[in-house]
mmCIF file of N, CA and C in Angstrom:
data_model
loop_
_atom_site.group_PDB
_atom_site.id
_atom_site.type_symbol
_atom_site.label_atom_id
_atom_site.label_comp_id
_atom_site.label_asym_id
_atom_site.label_seq_id
_atom_site.Cartn_x
_atom_site.Cartn_y
_atom_site.Cartn_z
ATOM 1 N N MET B 105 0.833 -1.186 0.000
ATOM 2 C CA MET B 105 0.000 0.000 0.000
ATOM 3 C C MET B 105 0.879 1.251 0.000
ATOM 4 N N ALA B 106 0.356 2.257 -0.681
ATOM 5 C CA ALA B 106 1.036 3.541 -0.730
ATOM 6 C C ALA B 106 -0.020 4.635 -0.847
ATOM 7 N N VAL B 107 0.394 5.867 -0.726
ATOM 8 C CA VAL B 107 -0.531 6.997 -0.833
ATOM 9 C C VAL B 107 -0.268 7.717 -2.144
ATOM 10 N N TYR B 108 -1.326 7.873 -2.962
ATOM 11 C CA TYR B 108 -1.250 8.607 -4.218
ATOM 12 C C TYR B 108 -2.342 9.666 -4.192
ATOM 13 N N GLN B 109 -1.951 10.923 -4.206
ATOM 14 C CA GLN B 109 -2.868 12.066 -4.165
ATOM 15 C C GLN B 109 -3.885 11.941 -3.029
ATOM 16 N N GLY B 110 -3.418 11.543 -1.864
ATOM 17 C CA GLY B 110 -4.252 11.494 -0.674
ATOM 18 C C GLY B 110 -5.083 10.245 -0.494
ATOM 19 N N LYS B 111 -4.973 9.263 -1.402
ATOM 20 C CA LYS B 111 -5.737 8.026 -1.219
ATOM 21 C C LYS B 111 -4.797 6.824 -1.215
ATOM 22 N N ASN B 112 -5.177 5.793 -0.480
ATOM 23 C CA ASN B 112 -4.372 4.578 -0.402
ATOM 24 C C ASN B 112 -4.589 3.734 -1.657
ATOM 25 N N VAL B 113 -3.499 3.282 -2.257
ATOM 26 C CA VAL B 113 -3.566 2.466 -3.474
ATOM 27 C C VAL B 113 -2.653 1.254 -3.325
ATOM 28 N N ASP B 114 -3.003 0.183 -4.025
ATOM 29 C CA ASP B 114 -2.147 -1.003 -4.074
ATOM 30 C C ASP B 114 -1.085 -0.792 -5.140
ATOM 31 N N LEU B 115 0.134 -1.147 -4.827
ATOM 32 C CA LEU B 115 1.228 -1.017 -5.783
ATOM 33 C C LEU B 115 1.346 -2.277 -6.634
ATOM 34 N N ASN B 116 1.728 -2.103 -7.880
ATOM 35 C CA ASN B 116 2.038 -3.185 -8.819
ATOM 36 C C ASN B 116 0.885 -4.171 -9.021
ATOM 37 N N SER B 117 -0.351 -3.694 -8.932
ATOM 38 C CA SER B 117 -1.478 -4.584 -9.214
ATOM 39 C C SER B 117 -2.425 -3.890 -10.193
ATOM 40 N N PRO B 118 -2.332 -4.270 -11.477
ATOM 41 C CA PRO B 118 -3.145 -3.631 -12.512
ATOM 42 C C PRO B 118 -4.628 -3.929 -12.315
ATOM 43 N N ARG B 119 -5.461 -2.973 -12.693
ATOM 44 C CA ARG B 119 -6.909 -3.152 -12.647
ATOM 45 C C ARG B 119 -7.537 -2.354 -13.783
ATOM 46 N N ARG B 120 -8.772 -2.713 -14.118
ATOM 47 C CA ARG B 120 -9.498 -2.005 -15.164
ATOM 48 C C ARG B 120 -9.906 -0.619 -14.663
ATOM 49 N N ILE B 121 -9.972 0.340 -15.575
ATOM 50 C CA ILE B 121 -10.434 1.680 -15.233
ATOM 51 C C ILE B 121 -11.961 1.654 -15.259
ATOM 52 N N ARG B 122 -12.569 2.062 -14.159
ATOM 53 C CA ARG B 122 -14.024 2.024 -14.028
ATOM 54 C C ARG B 122 -14.667 3.268 -14.648
ATOM 55 N N LYS B 123 -15.912 3.111 -15.035
ATOM 56 C CA LYS B 123 -16.667 4.220 -15.615
ATOM 57 C C LYS B 123 -16.739 5.365 -14.622
ATOM 58 N N GLY B 124 -16.475 6.571 -15.103
ATOM 59 C CA GLY B 124 -16.495 7.745 -14.245
ATOM 60 C C GLY B 124 -15.120 8.148 -13.745
ATOM 61 N N GLU B 125 -14.142 7.256 -13.844
ATOM 62 C CA GLU B 125 -12.779 7.582 -13.419
ATOM 63 C C GLU B 125 -12.054 8.357 -14.517
ATOM 64 N N PRO B 126 -11.069 9.174 -14.131
ATOM 65 C CA PRO B 126 -10.262 9.840 -15.162
ATOM 66 C C PRO B 126 -9.561 8.804 -16.027
ATOM 67 N N GLY B 127 -9.626 8.981 -17.329
ATOM 68 C CA GLY B 127 -8.983 8.055 -18.249
ATOM 69 C C GLY B 127 -9.925 7.011 -18.815
ATOM 70 N N TYR B 128 -11.158 6.926 -18.298
ATOM 71 C CA TYR B 128 -12.110 5.941 -18.810
ATOM 72 C C TYR B 128 -12.440 6.281 -20.263
ATOM 73 N N GLY B 129 -12.341 5.283 -21.136
ATOM 74 C CA GLY B 129 -12.580 5.497 -22.555
ATOM 75 C C GLY B 129 -11.317 5.811 -23.336
ATOM 76 N N ARG B 130 -10.270 6.254 -22.640
ATOM 77 C CA ARG B 130 -8.995 6.526 -23.302
ATOM 78 C C ARG B 130 -8.039 5.358 -23.131
ATOM 79 N N LYS B 131 -8.030 4.758 -21.953
ATOM 80 C CA LYS B 131 -7.158 3.625 -21.650
ATOM 81 C C LYS B 131 -7.963 2.541 -20.956
ATOM 82 N N LYS B 132 -7.460 1.317 -20.993
ATOM 83 C CA LYS B 132 -8.190 0.176 -20.450
ATOM 84 C C LYS B 132 -7.844 -0.105 -18.988
ATOM 85 N N SER B 133 -6.571 -0.012 -18.629
ATOM 86 C CA SER B 133 -6.118 -0.423 -17.298
ATOM 87 C C SER B 133 -5.249 0.642 -16.663
ATOM 88 N N VAL B 134 -5.114 0.519 -15.334
ATOM 89 C CA VAL B 134 -4.268 1.433 -14.573
ATOM 90 C C VAL B 134 -3.519 0.621 -13.521
ATOM 91 N N VAL B 135 -2.311 1.063 -13.214
ATOM 92 C CA VAL B 135 -1.511 0.442 -12.164
ATOM 93 C C VAL B 135 -0.705 1.552 -11.490
ATOM 94 N N TYR B 136 -0.507 1.417 -10.198
ATOM 95 C CA TYR B 136 0.303 2.377 -9.433
ATOM 96 C C TYR B 136 1.638 1.722 -9.119
ATOM 97 N N VAL B 137 2.734 2.442 -9.407
ATOM 98 C CA VAL B 137 4.073 1.907 -9.175
ATOM 99 C C VAL B 137 4.902 2.923 -8.409
ATOM 100 N N LYS B 138 5.893 2.421 -7.719
ATOM 101 C CA LYS B 138 6.814 3.264 -6.962
ATOM 102 C C LYS B 138 7.965 3.648 -7.886
ATOM 103 N N ASP B 139 8.208 4.934 -8.029
ATOM 104 C CA ASP B 139 9.304 5.441 -8.855
ATOM 105 C C ASP B 139 10.209 6.259 -7.942
ATOM 106 N N GLY B 140 11.219 5.601 -7.381
ATOM 107 C CA GLY B 140 12.060 6.252 -6.380
ATOM 108 C C GLY B 140 11.275 6.405 -5.098
ATOM 109 N N SER B 141 11.046 7.638 -4.689
ATOM 110 C CA SER B 141 10.275 7.860 -3.463
ATOM 111 C C SER B 141 8.841 8.292 -3.759
ATOM 112 N N THR B 142 8.494 8.437 -5.031
ATOM 113 C CA THR B 142 7.145 8.872 -5.393
ATOM 114 C C THR B 142 6.334 7.711 -5.965
ATOM 115 N N VAL B 143 5.028 7.862 -5.937
ATOM 116 C CA VAL B 143 4.122 6.876 -6.522
ATOM 117 C C VAL B 143 3.636 7.436 -7.850
ATOM 118 N N LYS B 144 3.705 6.616 -8.899
ATOM 119 C CA LYS B 144 3.352 7.042 -10.236
ATOM 120 C C LYS B 144 2.159 6.224 -10.733
ATOM 121 N N LYS B 145 1.239 6.866 -11.433
ATOM 122 C CA LYS B 145 0.083 6.201 -12.020
ATOM 123 C C LYS B 145 0.397 5.927 -13.486
ATOM 124 N N VAL B 146 0.289 4.652 -13.899
ATOM 125 C CA VAL B 146 0.566 4.269 -15.281
ATOM 126 C C VAL B 146 -0.717 3.708 -15.887
ATOM 127 N N MET B 147 -1.203 4.351 -16.952
ATOM 128 C CA MET B 147 -2.387 3.867 -17.660
ATOM 129 C C MET B 147 -1.939 3.234 -18.969
ATOM 130 N N PHE B 148 -2.566 2.105 -19.324
ATOM 131 C CA PHE B 148 -2.145 1.406 -20.536
ATOM 132 C C PHE B 148 -3.302 0.629 -21.130
ATOM 133 N N GLY B 149 -3.153 0.253 -22.394
ATOM 134 C CA GLY B 149 -4.128 -0.591 -23.078
ATOM 135 C C GLY B 149 -5.163 0.201 -23.845
ATOM 136 N N ASP B 150 -5.565 -0.359 -24.983
ATOM 137 C CA ASP B 150 -6.594 0.240 -25.825
ATOM 138 C C ASP B 150 -7.954 -0.261 -25.347
ATOM 139 N N PRO B 151 -8.869 0.638 -24.981
ATOM 140 C CA PRO B 151 -10.161 0.191 -24.448
ATOM 141 C C PRO B 151 -11.043 -0.496 -25.483
ATOM 142 N N ASN B 152 -10.753 -0.313 -26.760
ATOM 143 C CA ASN B 152 -11.584 -0.885 -27.815
ATOM 144 C C ASN B 152 -11.041 -2.195 -28.370
ATOM 145 N N MET B 153 -9.936 -2.690 -27.814
ATOM 146 C CA MET B 153 -9.320 -3.923 -28.327
ATOM 147 C C MET B 153 -9.439 -5.025 -27.278
ATOM 148 N N LYS B 154 -9.520 -6.259 -27.748
ATOM 149 C CA LYS B 154 -9.550 -7.431 -26.883
ATOM 150 C C LYS B 154 -8.166 -8.083 -26.918
ATOM 151 N N ILE B 155 -7.758 -8.665 -25.786
ATOM 152 C CA ILE B 155 -6.520 -9.431 -25.741
ATOM 153 C C ILE B 155 -6.880 -10.873 -26.059
ATOM 154 N N LYS B 156 -6.310 -11.408 -27.106
ATOM 155 C CA LYS B 156 -6.608 -12.783 -27.515
ATOM 156 C C LYS B 156 -5.363 -13.635 -27.324
ATOM 157 N N LYS B 157 -5.095 -13.996 -26.058
ATOM 158 C CA LYS B 157 -3.902 -14.749 -25.695
ATOM 159 C C LYS B 157 -3.886 -16.148 -26.281
ATOM 160 N N GLN B 158 -5.065 -16.694 -26.593
ATOM 161 C CA GLN B 158 -5.143 -18.080 -27.047
ATOM 162 C C GLN B 158 -4.522 -18.276 -28.430
ATOM 163 N N ASP B 159 -4.430 -17.220 -29.221
ATOM 164 C CA ASP B 159 -3.893 -17.323 -30.574
ATOM 165 C C ASP B 159 -2.382 -17.072 -30.548
ATOM 166 N N PRO B 160 -1.571 -18.131 -30.736
ATOM 167 C CA PRO B 160 -0.111 -17.968 -30.659
ATOM 168 C C PRO B 160 0.444 -16.978 -31.685
ATOM 169 N N ALA B 161 -0.178 -16.901 -32.853
ATOM 170 C CA ALA B 161 0.307 -15.980 -33.882
ATOM 171 C C ALA B 161 0.126 -14.528 -33.436
ATOM 172 N N ARG B 162 -0.990 -14.232 -32.791
ATOM 173 C CA ARG B 162 -1.231 -12.870 -32.303
ATOM 174 C C ARG B 162 -0.247 -12.499 -31.204
ATOM 175 N N LYS B 163 0.000 -13.441 -30.291
ATOM 176 C CA LYS B 163 0.942 -13.180 -29.204
ATOM 177 C C LYS B 163 2.343 -12.932 -29.742
ATOM 178 N N LYS B 164 2.760 -13.753 -30.702
ATOM 179 C CA LYS B 164 4.086 -13.603 -31.297
ATOM 180 C C LYS B 164 4.220 -12.243 -31.975
ATOM 181 N N SER B 165 3.172 -11.827 -32.692
ATOM 182 C CA SER B 165 3.185 -10.539 -33.378
ATOM 183 C C SER B 165 3.228 -9.387 -32.379
ATOM 184 N N PHE B 166 2.434 -9.476 -31.311
ATOM 185 C CA PHE B 166 2.423 -8.433 -30.281
ATOM 186 C C PHE B 166 3.797 -8.319 -29.623
ATOM 187 N N ASP B 167 4.372 -9.465 -29.253
ATOM 188 C CA ASP B 167 5.686 -9.465 -28.601
ATOM 189 C C ASP B 167 6.749 -8.825 -29.488
ATOM 190 N N ALA B 168 6.717 -9.141 -30.783
ATOM 191 C CA ALA B 168 7.698 -8.575 -31.707
ATOM 192 C C ALA B 168 7.483 -7.072 -31.883
ATOM 193 N N ARG B 169 6.232 -6.664 -31.992
ATOM 194 C CA ARG B 169 5.899 -5.261 -32.223
ATOM 195 C C ARG B 169 6.257 -4.380 -31.034
ATOM 196 N N HIS B 170 6.120 -4.927 -29.819
ATOM 197 C CA HIS B 170 6.357 -4.134 -28.612
ATOM 198 C C HIS B 170 7.686 -4.448 -27.930
ATOM 199 N N ASN B 171 8.514 -5.287 -28.544
ATOM 200 C CA ASN B 171 9.822 -5.641 -27.999
ATOM 201 C C ASN B 171 9.684 -6.153 -26.560
ATOM 202 N N CYS B 172 8.821 -7.154 -26.382
ATOM 203 C CA CYS B 172 8.534 -7.672 -25.041
ATOM 204 C C CYS B 172 9.680 -8.492 -24.454
ATOM 205 N N ASP B 173 10.709 -8.806 -25.249
ATOM 206 C CA ASP B 173 11.882 -9.474 -24.698
ATOM 207 C C ASP B 173 12.623 -8.553 -23.734
ATOM 208 N N ASN B 174 12.512 -7.246 -23.971
ATOM 209 C CA ASN B 174 13.141 -6.241 -23.128
ATOM 210 C C ASN B 174 12.108 -5.148 -22.845
ATOM 211 N N PRO B 175 11.156 -5.385 -21.920
ATOM 212 C CA PRO B 175 10.040 -4.449 -21.747
ATOM 213 C C PRO B 175 10.369 -3.137 -21.053
ATOM 214 N N GLY B 176 11.534 -3.025 -20.444
ATOM 215 C CA GLY B 176 11.894 -1.776 -19.790
ATOM 216 C C GLY B 176 11.441 -1.723 -18.344
ATOM 217 N N PRO B 177 11.446 -0.513 -17.748
ATOM 218 C CA PRO B 177 11.119 -0.381 -16.324
ATOM 219 C C PRO B 177 9.615 -0.490 -16.055
ATOM 220 N N LYS B 178 9.271 -0.757 -14.805
ATOM 221 C CA LYS B 178 7.867 -0.888 -14.392
ATOM 222 C C LYS B 178 7.097 0.416 -14.513
ATOM 223 N N THR B 179 7.797 1.518 -14.668
ATOM 224 C CA THR B 179 7.137 2.817 -14.731
ATOM 225 C C THR B 179 6.645 3.155 -16.131
ATOM 226 N N LYS B 180 6.788 2.242 -17.081
ATOM 227 C CA LYS B 180 6.362 2.467 -18.464
ATOM 228 C C LYS B 180 5.181 1.576 -18.813
ATOM 229 N N ALA B 181 4.299 2.068 -19.667
ATOM 230 C CA ALA B 181 3.102 1.330 -20.066
ATOM 231 C C ALA B 181 3.464 0.056 -20.834
ATOM 232 N N ARG B 182 4.550 0.094 -21.586
ATOM 233 C CA ARG B 182 4.950 -1.081 -22.371
ATOM 234 C C ARG B 182 5.220 -2.288 -21.485
ATOM 235 N N TYR B 183 5.823 -2.080 -20.325
ATOM 236 C CA TYR B 183 6.097 -3.168 -19.388
ATOM 237 C C TYR B 183 4.798 -3.863 -18.992
ATOM 238 N N TRP B 184 3.791 -3.072 -18.635
ATOM 239 C CA TRP B 184 2.531 -3.641 -18.156
ATOM 240 C C TRP B 184 1.713 -4.248 -19.291
ATOM 241 N N SER B 185 1.793 -3.683 -20.488
ATOM 242 C CA SER B 185 1.098 -4.272 -21.637
ATOM 243 C C SER B 185 1.683 -5.624 -21.978
ATOM 244 N N CYS B 186 2.996 -5.729 -21.958
ATOM 245 C CA CYS B 186 3.655 -7.016 -22.234
ATOM 246 C C CYS B 186 3.311 -8.027 -21.156
ATOM 247 N N LYS B 187 3.234 -7.581 -19.917
ATOM 248 C CA LYS B 187 2.906 -8.500 -18.825
ATOM 249 C C LYS B 187 1.459 -8.996 -18.944
ATOM 250 N N ALA B 188 0.557 -8.135 -19.404
ATOM 251 C CA ALA B 188 -0.848 -8.534 -19.559
ATOM 252 C C ALA B 188 -1.010 -9.575 -20.666
ATOM 253 N N TRP B 189 -0.163 -9.509 -21.686
ATOM 254 C CA TRP B 189 -0.219 -10.484 -22.774
ATOM 255 C C TRP B 189 0.456 -11.751 -22.322
#
Protein backbone atom coordinates (compact mmCIF):
# COMPACT_ATOMS: atom_id res chain seq x y z
CA MET A 1 0.00 0.00 0.00
CA ALA A 2 1.04 3.54 -0.73
CA VAL A 3 -0.53 7.00 -0.83
CA TYR A 4 -1.25 8.61 -4.22
CA GLN A 5 -2.87 12.07 -4.17
CA GLY A 6 -4.25 11.49 -0.67
CA LYS A 7 -5.74 8.03 -1.22
CA ASN A 8 -4.37 4.58 -0.40
CA VAL A 9 -3.57 2.47 -3.47
CA ASP A 10 -2.15 -1.00 -4.07
CA LEU A 11 1.23 -1.02 -5.78
CA ASN A 12 2.04 -3.18 -8.82
CA SER A 13 -1.48 -4.58 -9.21
CA PRO A 14 -3.15 -3.63 -12.51
CA ARG A 15 -6.91 -3.15 -12.65
CA ARG A 16 -9.50 -2.01 -15.16
CA ILE A 17 -10.43 1.68 -15.23
CA ARG A 18 -14.02 2.02 -14.03
CA LYS A 19 -16.67 4.22 -15.61
CA GLY A 20 -16.49 7.74 -14.25
CA GLU A 21 -12.78 7.58 -13.42
CA PRO A 22 -10.26 9.84 -15.16
CA GLY A 23 -8.98 8.05 -18.25
CA TYR A 24 -12.11 5.94 -18.81
CA GLY A 25 -12.58 5.50 -22.55
CA ARG A 26 -8.99 6.53 -23.30
CA LYS A 27 -7.16 3.63 -21.65
CA LYS A 28 -8.19 0.18 -20.45
CA SER A 29 -6.12 -0.42 -17.30
CA VAL A 30 -4.27 1.43 -14.57
CA VAL A 31 -1.51 0.44 -12.16
CA TYR A 32 0.30 2.38 -9.43
CA VAL A 33 4.07 1.91 -9.17
CA LYS A 34 6.81 3.26 -6.96
CA ASP A 35 9.30 5.44 -8.86
CA GLY A 36 12.06 6.25 -6.38
CA SER A 37 10.28 7.86 -3.46
CA THR A 38 7.15 8.87 -5.39
CA VAL A 39 4.12 6.88 -6.52
CA LYS A 40 3.35 7.04 -10.24
CA LYS A 41 0.08 6.20 -12.02
CA VAL A 42 0.57 4.27 -15.28
CA MET A 43 -2.39 3.87 -17.66
CA PHE A 44 -2.15 1.41 -20.54
CA GLY A 45 -4.13 -0.59 -23.08
CA ASP A 46 -6.59 0.24 -25.83
CA PRO A 47 -10.16 0.19 -24.45
CA ASN A 48 -11.58 -0.88 -27.81
CA MET A 49 -9.32 -3.92 -28.33
CA LYS A 50 -9.55 -7.43 -26.88
CA ILE A 51 -6.52 -9.43 -25.74
CA LYS A 52 -6.61 -12.78 -27.51
CA LYS A 53 -3.90 -14.75 -25.70
CA GLN A 54 -5.14 -18.08 -27.05
CA ASP A 55 -3.89 -17.32 -30.57
CA PRO A 56 -0.11 -17.97 -30.66
CA ALA A 57 0.31 -15.98 -33.88
CA ARG A 58 -1.23 -12.87 -32.30
CA LYS A 59 0.94 -13.18 -29.20
CA LYS A 60 4.09 -13.60 -31.30
CA SER A 61 3.18 -10.54 -33.38
CA PHE A 62 2.42 -8.43 -30.28
CA ASP A 63 5.69 -9.46 -28.60
CA ALA A 64 7.70 -8.58 -31.71
CA ARG A 65 5.90 -5.26 -32.22
CA HIS A 66 6.36 -4.13 -28.61
CA ASN A 67 9.82 -5.64 -28.00
CA CYS A 68 8.53 -7.67 -25.04
CA ASP A 69 11.88 -9.47 -24.70
CA ASN A 70 13.14 -6.24 -23.13
CA PRO A 71 10.04 -4.45 -21.75
CA GLY A 72 11.89 -1.78 -19.79
CA PRO A 73 11.12 -0.38 -16.32
CA LYS A 74 7.87 -0.89 -14.39
CA THR A 75 7.14 2.82 -14.73
CA LYS A 76 6.36 2.47 -18.46
CA ALA A 77 3.10 1.33 -20.07
CA ARG A 78 4.95 -1.08 -22.37
CA TYR A 79 6.10 -3.17 -19.39
CA TRP A 80 2.53 -3.64 -18.16
CA SER A 81 1.10 -4.27 -21.64
CA CYS A 82 3.65 -7.02 -22.23
CA LYS A 83 2.91 -8.50 -18.82
CA ALA A 84 -0.85 -8.53 -19.56
CA TRP A 85 -0.22 -10.48 -22.77
